[in-house]
């Protein structure tokens, strides 16, 4: 008979092994799924994981996409992971991302057509502030009235989406856009354009911000007392209180930081790859970042790798739809499997499998 | 009287890395009260779990009234007439006494019949209890009565009691002993687990002493002195902590009219607590568990704040300060719950050193943790307090209870507090280590610190404290010098026997 036995300490080895194992299990089960759909499984997995980077025909287009897609995922996931470490479940990064983009774009457009070099930095600050403010709503409600931040932050996503639809056909609509919804195109306005920093790499300011966030989060969590207090709050709330940590401050800090980074990510996206604010400019990065945060074990370096992997499956998934006619739903299923297997294998970090007869304590 | 009820022969049980019981054999006779004596980790719990069917022995046999006895689960043991009262109660706070009793029975009778049966048993054995009351409102002693009555309704042949007196006042202990003697006189055998030697000497007919899983002696406890029993248990003589003559200094901690509402549905409110502790003095606070000990510690540590004037350190109001500010001024504390309160279970000992020592030990620079220095502090604690662990990188939850206790107390003591408040400082620690912790507390006082020691172990309080007070339902009794205090007086300070008056009306 099989049984699970709690390890005296979490296994260092398994912390590293589980993500790799999860990727392999996803490949195997995903391959079976592709086979059942009547597609060659090995071919499909190669298209998803290999071709985006090395296919001779498509790679030139898809390689830069890796950083374009990974940038916002990493930036948002870093903010979320810090809250998750403290047991604060911000599910509404998508909303903070949207509001950040709207606020940043709004501030920029107010100065149109100025060509000042201060325009873009001001927009970034406004975007971050917008995301922060949106995240303060669940923070205030949680600390004041004890509401559940999961529900509040999630519902605020839907509010934000409606605000987005409203402003893109109202307040921020392009006056020269012949009545079509959507803001001015930032790609045509140099002062506000978040352009590629190195041609054909996909590297823009948002990706730079993501890398800085990874390093900053690593320093915060492993060296700074604030990071220590955040981890302590998540692992043993009573011990945190005993140590003198204020739970209210942790809630404000974690939600605020996540909102800040998500808002900035939204602005970088709106002024860069997306180019304008439209009713559908958001691509679900805020939700996918939750998966990235967990796939990366809530560790900054892990999130960096997980963000790149997730971006790869996105691009590869699109490629697979194109080249193999795989249905889009199967790609989403494939990505879902990744999270499922990660959580399933995670149990081995804290437990070990024992064979033999069940014994009572 | 002399018939053997249960015979244990060569019982052995090994867990990975430790032999919990090694070839243990002894007899329990009908109608006797048999003590099982040993330190924490001596294998008492494993042994009774085997008798109660919770654990299967690796080898060895048990014979109940001549027939082989191999209970596969507690249900089988109960069917054979073995009942057990656990140290930690398994009762539901929100249900009534009768409902709780019914939940533990195989075929509960109708509620009305059950209530009558509970009344009958409680009257017969002098255990006053109202079947309709909600368990959440009962004192620890009354909760224990619920457990005992639940067992007695099954007419057991053998009743196992695990550390039953740790939650009782001296008066309640007397009531319990009367009940147990009456049961024994009717032929029920009782296996009584304890490490309180005086109790065993007054109550038990025979005692089996376990040490490191092996049976080391069987004796008649009345014929041995407490000291002899202790040495059998520990296997060596150990030093009793020495109280040195200490000059008392100025008033360090001054608490005036401390009142706080209960933190939760079944917490205890603090009511008008006032006391003073001087430099070099140890104030011992006794009381049955759940009478405001946790709440008082939280108020003194700063986890819960009060009005500024209520708590003063050297005449400086500190009531509104949180734990960090109080620590900076030298008010340190050690809560009862080691895992999850005093220490974070999944964090390493180094990280747990930072938990309270961050500022006082200068482990921070510019908000960043100096991990090298922190590790050094953790190693200091480990060395000074003889904490058995592979190293400071070990997770707190990997330490045994006693070792972790030494660590969390040592962590505070080494920070040279001006005022130290500890709750249950030696809970679950073996006798030698407990003596070491008490000595450390006495030394700290000798160096001029003011100490408040909250404990349920009266012997401990008598050993270390200069003055004694008791907590009862969130109130603090009058505080009296320990010299010349009798057990009866202490019992009355602790609130006597809970709810005996009610019982007289019912009875």
CSV table of C-alpha atoms in Angstrom, one decimal, chain A residues 5-10 219-226 228-229 231-232 235-245 350 354 357 360-361, chain B residues 15 49 54-55 303 323-324 327 333 335 340-347 351 354-356 364 366-369 371 393-395 397-398 411:
chain,number,residue,atom,x,y,z
A,5,UNK,CA,4.8,10.6,5.1
A,6,UNK,CA,5.5,14.2,6.1
A,7,UNK,CA,9.2,15.1,5.7
A,8,UNK,CA,10.9,16.6,8.7
A,9,UNK,CA,11.9,19.5,6.5
A,10,UNK,CA,10.9,20.5,3.0
A,219,UNK,CA,17.0,41.1,-2.6
A,220,UNK,CA,13.8,42.0,-0.8
A,221,UNK,CA,12.8,38.4,0.0
A,222,UNK,CA,16.1,36.9,0.9
A,223,UNK,CA,18.0,39.8,2.5
A,224,UNK,CA,15.6,42.5,3.8
A,225,UNK,CA,13.7,42.4,7.0
A,226,UNK,CA,10.5,43.3,5.2
A,228,UNK,CA,11.4,38.2,6.1
A,229,UNK,CA,8.3,39.6,7.8
A,231,UNK,CA,7.4,35.2,4.7
A,232,UNK,CA,6.8,35.0,8.4
A,235,UNK,CA,4.1,30.8,7.3
A,236,UNK,CA,3.0,31.5,10.8
A,237,UNK,CA,0.7,34.5,11.3
A,238,UNK,CA,0.7,34.2,15.1
A,239,UNK,CA,4.5,34.1,15.2
A,240,UNK,CA,4.6,37.2,12.9
A,241,UNK,CA,2.4,39.0,15.4
A,242,UNK,CA,4.6,37.9,18.2
A,243,UNK,CA,7.6,39.2,16.3
A,244,UNK,CA,5.9,42.6,16.0
A,245,UNK,CA,4.8,42.5,12.4
A,350,UNK,CA,6.8,18.3,1.9
A,354,UNK,CA,6.3,5.2,1.4
A,357,UNK,CA,1.6,-1.3,5.4
A,360,UNK,CA,-0.8,4.6,12.9
A,361,UNK,CA,1.1,7.4,14.6
B,15,UNK,CA,9.8,3.8,14.9
B,49,UNK,CA,-1.6,3.3,22.5
B,54,UNK,CA,-4.0,2.7,18.2
B,55,UNK,CA,-0.6,1.2,17.5
B,303,UNK,CA,0.7,41.5,20.8
B,323,UNK,CA,6.2,43.9,20.5
B,324,UNK,CA,9.0,45.6,18.6
B,327,UNK,CA,11.6,44.5,22.9
B,333,UNK,CA,8.5,37.2,26.3
B,335,UNK,CA,4.7,32.2,24.7
B,340,UNK,CA,3.5,28.6,15.2
B,341,UNK,CA,3.7,31.2,18.0
B,342,UNK,CA,7.2,31.4,19.5
B,343,UNK,CA,8.7,29.9,16.4
B,344,UNK,CA,7.8,29.6,12.7
B,345,UNK,CA,7.7,25.8,12.0
B,346,UNK,CA,9.1,25.8,8.5
B,347,UNK,CA,11.8,28.4,9.1
B,351,UNK,CA,15.5,32.6,10.8
B,354,UNK,CA,15.9,36.9,13.7
B,355,UNK,CA,12.2,36.5,14.7
B,356,UNK,CA,12.7,38.1,18.1
B,364,UNK,CA,20.0,44.3,10.9
B,366,UNK,CA,19.9,49.5,7.1
B,367,UNK,CA,16.9,47.2,7.1
B,368,UNK,CA,18.9,44.3,5.6
B,369,UNK,CA,19.4,41.1,7.6
B,371,UNK,CA,22.6,36.4,8.0
B,393,UNK,CA,19.9,25.5,9.3
B,394,UNK,CA,17.4,23.0,10.6
B,395,UNK,CA,13.7,23.8,10.4
B,397,UNK,CA,9.5,21.8,13.3
B,398,UNK,CA,12.3,19.1,12.9
B,411,UNK,CA,16.8,32.9,22.5
